[in-house]
Short mmCIF file of C-alpha atoms in Angstrom, two decimals:
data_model
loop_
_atom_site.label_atom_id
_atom_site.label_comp_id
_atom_site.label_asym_id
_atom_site.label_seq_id
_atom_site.Cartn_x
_atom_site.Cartn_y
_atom_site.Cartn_z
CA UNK J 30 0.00 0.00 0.00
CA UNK J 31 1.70 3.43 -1.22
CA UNK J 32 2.47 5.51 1.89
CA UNK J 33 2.46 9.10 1.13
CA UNK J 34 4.17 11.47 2.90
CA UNK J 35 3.30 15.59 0.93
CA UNK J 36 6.88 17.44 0.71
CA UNK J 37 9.87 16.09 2.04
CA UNK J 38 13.23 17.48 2.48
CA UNK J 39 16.47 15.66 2.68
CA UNK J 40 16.60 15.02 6.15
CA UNK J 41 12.72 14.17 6.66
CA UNK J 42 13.22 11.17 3.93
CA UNK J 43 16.37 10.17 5.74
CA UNK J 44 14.36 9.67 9.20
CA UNK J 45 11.32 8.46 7.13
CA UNK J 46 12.86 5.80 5.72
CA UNK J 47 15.08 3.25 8.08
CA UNK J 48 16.45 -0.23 8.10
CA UNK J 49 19.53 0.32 5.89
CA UNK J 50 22.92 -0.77 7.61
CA UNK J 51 24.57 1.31 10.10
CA UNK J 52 27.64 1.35 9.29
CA UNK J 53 29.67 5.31 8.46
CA UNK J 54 31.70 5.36 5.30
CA UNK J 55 32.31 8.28 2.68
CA UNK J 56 30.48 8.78 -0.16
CA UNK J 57 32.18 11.20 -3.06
CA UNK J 58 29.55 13.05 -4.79
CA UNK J 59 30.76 12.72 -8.45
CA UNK J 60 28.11 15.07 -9.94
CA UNK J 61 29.04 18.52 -8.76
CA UNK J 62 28.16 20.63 -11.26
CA UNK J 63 25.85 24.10 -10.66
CA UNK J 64 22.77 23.71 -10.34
CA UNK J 65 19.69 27.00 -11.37
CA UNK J 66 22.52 28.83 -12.07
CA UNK J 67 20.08 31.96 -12.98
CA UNK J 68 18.11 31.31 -9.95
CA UNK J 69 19.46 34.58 -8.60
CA UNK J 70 18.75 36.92 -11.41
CA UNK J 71 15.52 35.49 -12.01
CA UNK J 72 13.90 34.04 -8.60
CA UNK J 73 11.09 32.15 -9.11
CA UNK J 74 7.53 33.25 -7.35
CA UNK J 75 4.64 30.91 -6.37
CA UNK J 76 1.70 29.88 -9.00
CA UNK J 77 -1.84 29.27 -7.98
CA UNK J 78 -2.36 27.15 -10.95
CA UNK J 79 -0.32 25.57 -13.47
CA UNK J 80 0.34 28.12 -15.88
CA UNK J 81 2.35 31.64 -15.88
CA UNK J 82 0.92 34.71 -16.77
CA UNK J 83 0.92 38.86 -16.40
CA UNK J 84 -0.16 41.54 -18.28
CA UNK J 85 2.36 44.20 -20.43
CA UNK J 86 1.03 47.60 -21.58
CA UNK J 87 1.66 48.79 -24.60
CA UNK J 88 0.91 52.63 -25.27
CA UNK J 89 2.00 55.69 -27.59
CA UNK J 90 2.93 59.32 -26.67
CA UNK J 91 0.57 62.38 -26.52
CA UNK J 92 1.53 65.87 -27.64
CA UNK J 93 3.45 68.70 -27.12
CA UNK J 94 4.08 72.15 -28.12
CA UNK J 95 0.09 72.59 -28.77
CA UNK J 96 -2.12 75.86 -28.05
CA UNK J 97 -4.33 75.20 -24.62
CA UNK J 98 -7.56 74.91 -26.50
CA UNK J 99 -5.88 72.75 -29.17
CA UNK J 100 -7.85 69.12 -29.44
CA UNK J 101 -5.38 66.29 -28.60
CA UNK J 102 -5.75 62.65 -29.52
CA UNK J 103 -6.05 60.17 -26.53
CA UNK J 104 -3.54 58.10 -25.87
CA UNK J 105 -3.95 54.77 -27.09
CA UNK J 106 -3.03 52.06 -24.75
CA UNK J 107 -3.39 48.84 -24.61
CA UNK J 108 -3.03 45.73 -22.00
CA UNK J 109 -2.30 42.30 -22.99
CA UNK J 110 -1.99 39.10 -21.37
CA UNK J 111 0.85 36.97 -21.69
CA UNK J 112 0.58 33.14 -20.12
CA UNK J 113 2.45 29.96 -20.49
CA UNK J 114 1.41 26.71 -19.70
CA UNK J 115 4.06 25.02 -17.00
CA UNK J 116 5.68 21.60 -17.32
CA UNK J 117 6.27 18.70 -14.72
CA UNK J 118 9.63 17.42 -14.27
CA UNK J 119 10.12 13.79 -12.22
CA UNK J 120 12.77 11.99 -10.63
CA UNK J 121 12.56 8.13 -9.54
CA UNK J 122 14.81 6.35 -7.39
CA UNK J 123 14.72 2.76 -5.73
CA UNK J 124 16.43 1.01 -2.75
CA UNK J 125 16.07 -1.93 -2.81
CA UNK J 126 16.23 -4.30 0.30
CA UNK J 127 19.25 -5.84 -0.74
CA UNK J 128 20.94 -2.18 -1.11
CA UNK J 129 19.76 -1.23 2.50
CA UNK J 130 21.73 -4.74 4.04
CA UNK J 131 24.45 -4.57 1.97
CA UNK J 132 25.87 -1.00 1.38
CA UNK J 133 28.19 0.55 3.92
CA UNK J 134 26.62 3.81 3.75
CA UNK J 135 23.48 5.04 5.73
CA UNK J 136 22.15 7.62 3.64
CA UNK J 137 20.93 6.43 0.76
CA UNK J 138 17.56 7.51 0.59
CA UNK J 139 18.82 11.33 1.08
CA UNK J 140 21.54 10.93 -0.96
CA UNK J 141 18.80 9.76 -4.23
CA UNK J 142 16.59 13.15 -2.90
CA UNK J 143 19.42 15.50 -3.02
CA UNK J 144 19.84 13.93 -6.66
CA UNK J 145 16.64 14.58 -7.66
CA UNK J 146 16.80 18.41 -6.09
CA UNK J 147 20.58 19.11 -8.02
CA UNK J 148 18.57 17.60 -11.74
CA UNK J 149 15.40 19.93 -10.49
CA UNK J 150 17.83 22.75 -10.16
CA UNK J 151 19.25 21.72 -13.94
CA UNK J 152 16.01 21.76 -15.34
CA UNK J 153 15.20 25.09 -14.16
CA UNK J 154 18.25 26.46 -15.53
CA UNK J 155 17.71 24.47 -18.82
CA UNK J 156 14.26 26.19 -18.92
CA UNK J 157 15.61 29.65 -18.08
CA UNK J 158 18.61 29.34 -21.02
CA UNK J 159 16.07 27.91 -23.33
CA UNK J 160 13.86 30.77 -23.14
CA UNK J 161 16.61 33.73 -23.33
CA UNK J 162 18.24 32.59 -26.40
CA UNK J 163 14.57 32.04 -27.88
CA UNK J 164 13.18 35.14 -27.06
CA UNK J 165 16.53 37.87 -27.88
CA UNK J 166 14.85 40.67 -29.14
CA UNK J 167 18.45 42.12 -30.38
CA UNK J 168 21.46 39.90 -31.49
CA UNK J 169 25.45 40.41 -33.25
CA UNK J 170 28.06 38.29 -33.91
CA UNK J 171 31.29 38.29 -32.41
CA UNK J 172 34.53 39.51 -33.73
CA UNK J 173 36.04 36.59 -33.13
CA UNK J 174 35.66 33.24 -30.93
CA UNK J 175 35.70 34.19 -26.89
CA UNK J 176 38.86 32.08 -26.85
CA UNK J 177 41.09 32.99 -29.64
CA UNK J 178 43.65 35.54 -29.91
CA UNK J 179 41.75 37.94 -32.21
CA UNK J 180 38.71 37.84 -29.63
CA UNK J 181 37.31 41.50 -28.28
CA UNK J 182 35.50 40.42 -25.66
CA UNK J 183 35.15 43.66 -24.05
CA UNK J 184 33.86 44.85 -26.71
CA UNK J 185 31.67 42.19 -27.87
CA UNK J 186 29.92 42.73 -24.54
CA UNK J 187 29.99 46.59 -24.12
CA UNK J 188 28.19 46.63 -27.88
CA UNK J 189 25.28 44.29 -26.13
CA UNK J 190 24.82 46.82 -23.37
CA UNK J 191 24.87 49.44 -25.54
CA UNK J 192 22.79 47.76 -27.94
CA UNK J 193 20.16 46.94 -24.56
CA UNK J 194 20.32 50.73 -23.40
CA UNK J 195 19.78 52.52 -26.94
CA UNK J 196 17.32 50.42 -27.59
CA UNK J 197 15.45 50.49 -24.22
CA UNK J 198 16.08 53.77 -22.50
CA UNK J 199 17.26 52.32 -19.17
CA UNK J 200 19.55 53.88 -16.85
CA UNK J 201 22.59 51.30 -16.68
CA UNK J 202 23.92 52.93 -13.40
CA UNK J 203 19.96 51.51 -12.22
CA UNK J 204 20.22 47.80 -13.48
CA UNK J 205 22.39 45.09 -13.10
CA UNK J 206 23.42 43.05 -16.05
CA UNK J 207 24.16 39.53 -16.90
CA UNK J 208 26.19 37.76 -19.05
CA UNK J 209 25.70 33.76 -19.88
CA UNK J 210 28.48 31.81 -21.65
CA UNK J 211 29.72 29.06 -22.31
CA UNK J 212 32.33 27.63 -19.73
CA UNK J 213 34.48 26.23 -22.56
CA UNK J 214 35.31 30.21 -23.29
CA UNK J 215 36.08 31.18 -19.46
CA UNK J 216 39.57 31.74 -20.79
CA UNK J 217 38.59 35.04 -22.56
CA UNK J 218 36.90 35.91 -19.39
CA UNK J 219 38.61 35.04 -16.54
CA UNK J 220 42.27 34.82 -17.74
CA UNK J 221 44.49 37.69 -16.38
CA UNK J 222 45.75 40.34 -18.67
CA UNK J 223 47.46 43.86 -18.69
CA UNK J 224 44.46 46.36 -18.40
CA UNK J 225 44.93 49.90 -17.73
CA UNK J 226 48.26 48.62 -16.17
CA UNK J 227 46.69 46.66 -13.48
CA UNK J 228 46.89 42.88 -14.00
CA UNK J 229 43.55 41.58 -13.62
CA UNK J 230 40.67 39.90 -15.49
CA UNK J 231 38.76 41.14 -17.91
CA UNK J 232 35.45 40.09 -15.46
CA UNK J 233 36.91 42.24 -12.83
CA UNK J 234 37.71 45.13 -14.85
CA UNK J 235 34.20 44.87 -16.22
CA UNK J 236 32.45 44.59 -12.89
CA UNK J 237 34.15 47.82 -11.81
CA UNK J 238 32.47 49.97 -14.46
CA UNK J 239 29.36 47.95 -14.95
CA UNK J 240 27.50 45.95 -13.01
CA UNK J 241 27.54 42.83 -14.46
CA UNK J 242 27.43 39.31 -13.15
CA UNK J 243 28.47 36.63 -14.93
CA UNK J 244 27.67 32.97 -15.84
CA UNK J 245 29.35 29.97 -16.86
CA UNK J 246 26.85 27.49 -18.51
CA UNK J 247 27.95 24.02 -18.64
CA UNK J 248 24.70 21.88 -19.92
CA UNK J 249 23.84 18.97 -17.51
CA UNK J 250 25.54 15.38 -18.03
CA UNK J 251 24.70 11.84 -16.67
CA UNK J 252 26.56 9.44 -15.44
CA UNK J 253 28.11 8.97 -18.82
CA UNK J 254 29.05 11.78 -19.47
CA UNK J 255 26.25 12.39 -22.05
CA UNK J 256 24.96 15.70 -22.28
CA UNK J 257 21.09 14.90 -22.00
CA UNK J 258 18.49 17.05 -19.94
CA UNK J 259 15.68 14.17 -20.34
CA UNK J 260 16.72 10.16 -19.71
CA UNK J 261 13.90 8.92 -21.78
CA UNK J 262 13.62 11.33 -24.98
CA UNK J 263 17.51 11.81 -24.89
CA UNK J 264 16.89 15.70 -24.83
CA UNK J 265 20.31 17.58 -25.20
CA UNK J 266 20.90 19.65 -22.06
CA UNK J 267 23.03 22.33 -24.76
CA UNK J 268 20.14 25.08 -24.46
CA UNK J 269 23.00 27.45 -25.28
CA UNK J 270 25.31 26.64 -27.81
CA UNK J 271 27.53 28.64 -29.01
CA UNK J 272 25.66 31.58 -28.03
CA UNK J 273 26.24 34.39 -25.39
CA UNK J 274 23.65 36.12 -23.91
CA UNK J 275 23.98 39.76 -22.36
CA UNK J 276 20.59 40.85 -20.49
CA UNK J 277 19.48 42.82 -17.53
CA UNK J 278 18.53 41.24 -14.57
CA UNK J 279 15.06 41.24 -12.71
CA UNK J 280 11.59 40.92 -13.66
CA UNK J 281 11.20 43.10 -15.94
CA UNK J 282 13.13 40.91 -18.49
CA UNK J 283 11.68 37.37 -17.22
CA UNK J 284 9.65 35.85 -14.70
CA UNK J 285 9.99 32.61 -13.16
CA UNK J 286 7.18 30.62 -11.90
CA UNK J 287 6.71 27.82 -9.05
CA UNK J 288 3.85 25.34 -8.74
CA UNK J 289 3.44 23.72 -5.72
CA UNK J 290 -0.22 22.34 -5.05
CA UNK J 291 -0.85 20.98 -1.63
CA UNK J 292 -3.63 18.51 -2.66
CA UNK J 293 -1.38 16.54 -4.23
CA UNK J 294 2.18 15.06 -3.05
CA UNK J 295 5.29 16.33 -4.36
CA UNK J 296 7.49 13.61 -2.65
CA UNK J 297 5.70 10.06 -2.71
CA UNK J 298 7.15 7.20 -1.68
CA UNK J 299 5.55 3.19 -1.88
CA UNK J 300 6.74 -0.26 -0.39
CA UNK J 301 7.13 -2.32 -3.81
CA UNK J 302 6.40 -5.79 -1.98
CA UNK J 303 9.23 -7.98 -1.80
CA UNK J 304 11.46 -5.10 -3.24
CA UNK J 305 12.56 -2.67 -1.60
CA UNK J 306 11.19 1.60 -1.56
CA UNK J 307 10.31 3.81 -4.76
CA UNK J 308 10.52 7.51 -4.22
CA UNK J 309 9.10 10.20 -6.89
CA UNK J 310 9.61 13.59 -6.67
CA UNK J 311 8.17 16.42 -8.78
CA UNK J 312 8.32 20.19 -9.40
CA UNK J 313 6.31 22.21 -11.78
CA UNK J 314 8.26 25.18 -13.05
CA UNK J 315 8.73 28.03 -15.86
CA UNK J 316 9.89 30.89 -17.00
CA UNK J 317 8.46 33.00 -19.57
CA UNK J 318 10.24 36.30 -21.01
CA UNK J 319 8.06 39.78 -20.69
CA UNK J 320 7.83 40.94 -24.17
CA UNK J 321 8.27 44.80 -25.10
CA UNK J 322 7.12 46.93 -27.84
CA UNK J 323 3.88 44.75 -28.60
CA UNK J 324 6.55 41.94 -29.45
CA UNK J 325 6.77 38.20 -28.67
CA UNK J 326 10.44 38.96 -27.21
CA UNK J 327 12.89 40.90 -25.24
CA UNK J 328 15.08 44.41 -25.84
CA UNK J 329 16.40 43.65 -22.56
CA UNK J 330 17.98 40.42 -24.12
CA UNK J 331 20.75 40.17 -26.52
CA UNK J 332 22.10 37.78 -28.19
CA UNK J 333 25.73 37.18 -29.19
CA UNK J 334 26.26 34.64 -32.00
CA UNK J 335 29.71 32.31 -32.51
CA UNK J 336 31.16 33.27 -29.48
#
């Protein structure tokens, strides 16, 4: 009979579920990578229902320079809705009786949870990647590749921001930026150089003058080291290629959305008779970009091609 148990954390599971051998030895997490690595720049708010949605205005100026009894047009705005249906992701793991006797280490069912918590954490960052390179409202190539010798990185970025700011009016002293790229081009980043004749980093020297936070994107791997998002359909976990993307932080670019229903369980876990324990956990999350100028995408996103 399936024993449910609503939303568990790590530790709750651990206590939950008992028999396994007693015995202390160390287990080496071999999947360390970063997990919602845009969690910060684009927190994620509770949902009533499974879907994401807000309205944008959209509007044109009045007039100026007119006599006082001169007839004016009225403004013509308009609000729109913008929604987006939100996905389920799962995770399954099972111990199995003869894992609980055997293995030499006592926390196996919150070592399978915090498994299934670091892959949530990828898909949410999959899902936040995947929607800023869809949705760039500007884009440029680069000058050359990030990591080469005739790279302007510097440059390559400042044109985004300036790109951004011309194109949206917003004070840059008033936002902070980000910048998302690939970790196989940290070198042109984060190597040291001779700049203004300080030796430093072109990320420092760029944090000093803008604020800007940066991102190294590394897409999700198994086991295998097979770069897949989605065990069954074999989904590639690239969402950004060999794309950069320079964009300004907050809401006003994209919101992030959290589902988390209480009439049904998030964490579930069932005896399978005979067996051993099966634990699923789910999260339903999203992220959908706030368009501007009456558009399907983003000003406040741009895209940088081939770096």
């Amino acid at each position: 009979m399936p024993v449910t148990s609503g939303y568990m954390n790590p530790d709750m599971l651990g206590q939950y579920i008992k028999g396994w051998a007693k015995r202390s030895m160390e287990l080496i997490n071999t999947d360390a990578q970063n997990y919602d690595l845009l969690g910060k720049a684009f927190p994620l708010k509770p949902v009533d229902t499974e879907k994401i949605e807000f309205f944008v205005t959209h509007g044109v100026p009045g007039r100026m320079d007119v006599d006082l009894d001169t007839a004016v047009d009225a403004s013509r705005w308009s609000i729109t809705r913008v929604s987006k249906d939100l996905k389920w992701d799962k995770f399954d793991y099972l111990i199995t009786d003869a894992a609980k006797t055997r293995a030499a280490i006592d926390t196996l069912a919150m070592d399978g949870t915090r498994m299934a918590l670091n892959y949530f954490g990828a898909v949410r960052t999959f899902r936040a990647v995947t929607e800023l390179v869809a949705k760039a409202g500007l884009s440029d190539s680069v000058t050359a590749q990030w990591n080469s010798s005739g790279a302007d990185v510097e440059g390559d970025i400042v044109k985004a921001i300036e790109g951004i700011v011309s194109s949206t009016g917003i004070d840059p002293s008033n936002h902070s930026f980000g910048v998302l790229y690939p970790s196989s081009r940290m070198r042109g980043i984060d190597q040291l150089d001779l700049i203004n004749n300080v030796q430093q980093s072109l990320k420092e020297y760029l944090m000093k003058i803008w604020k800007i936070n940066f991102y190294a994107f590394t897409p999700y791997k198994d086991a295998d080291g097979n770069a897949y998002i989605d065990i069954h359909n074999k989904t590639s976990s690239d969402a950004l290629g060999t794309n950069a993307i320079v964009f300004v932080e907050g809401d006003n670019t994209m919101r992030g959305a959290i589902y988390q229903p209480t009439d049904i369980p998030l964490t579930e876990t069932t005896r399978i008779h005979d067996v051993g324990w099966r634990t699923t956990l789910r999260q339903c999350v999203g992220y959908l970009v706030v368009p501007k100028y009456h558009a399907t995408n983003s000003a406040n996103i741009f895209k940088i091609t081939g770096v």
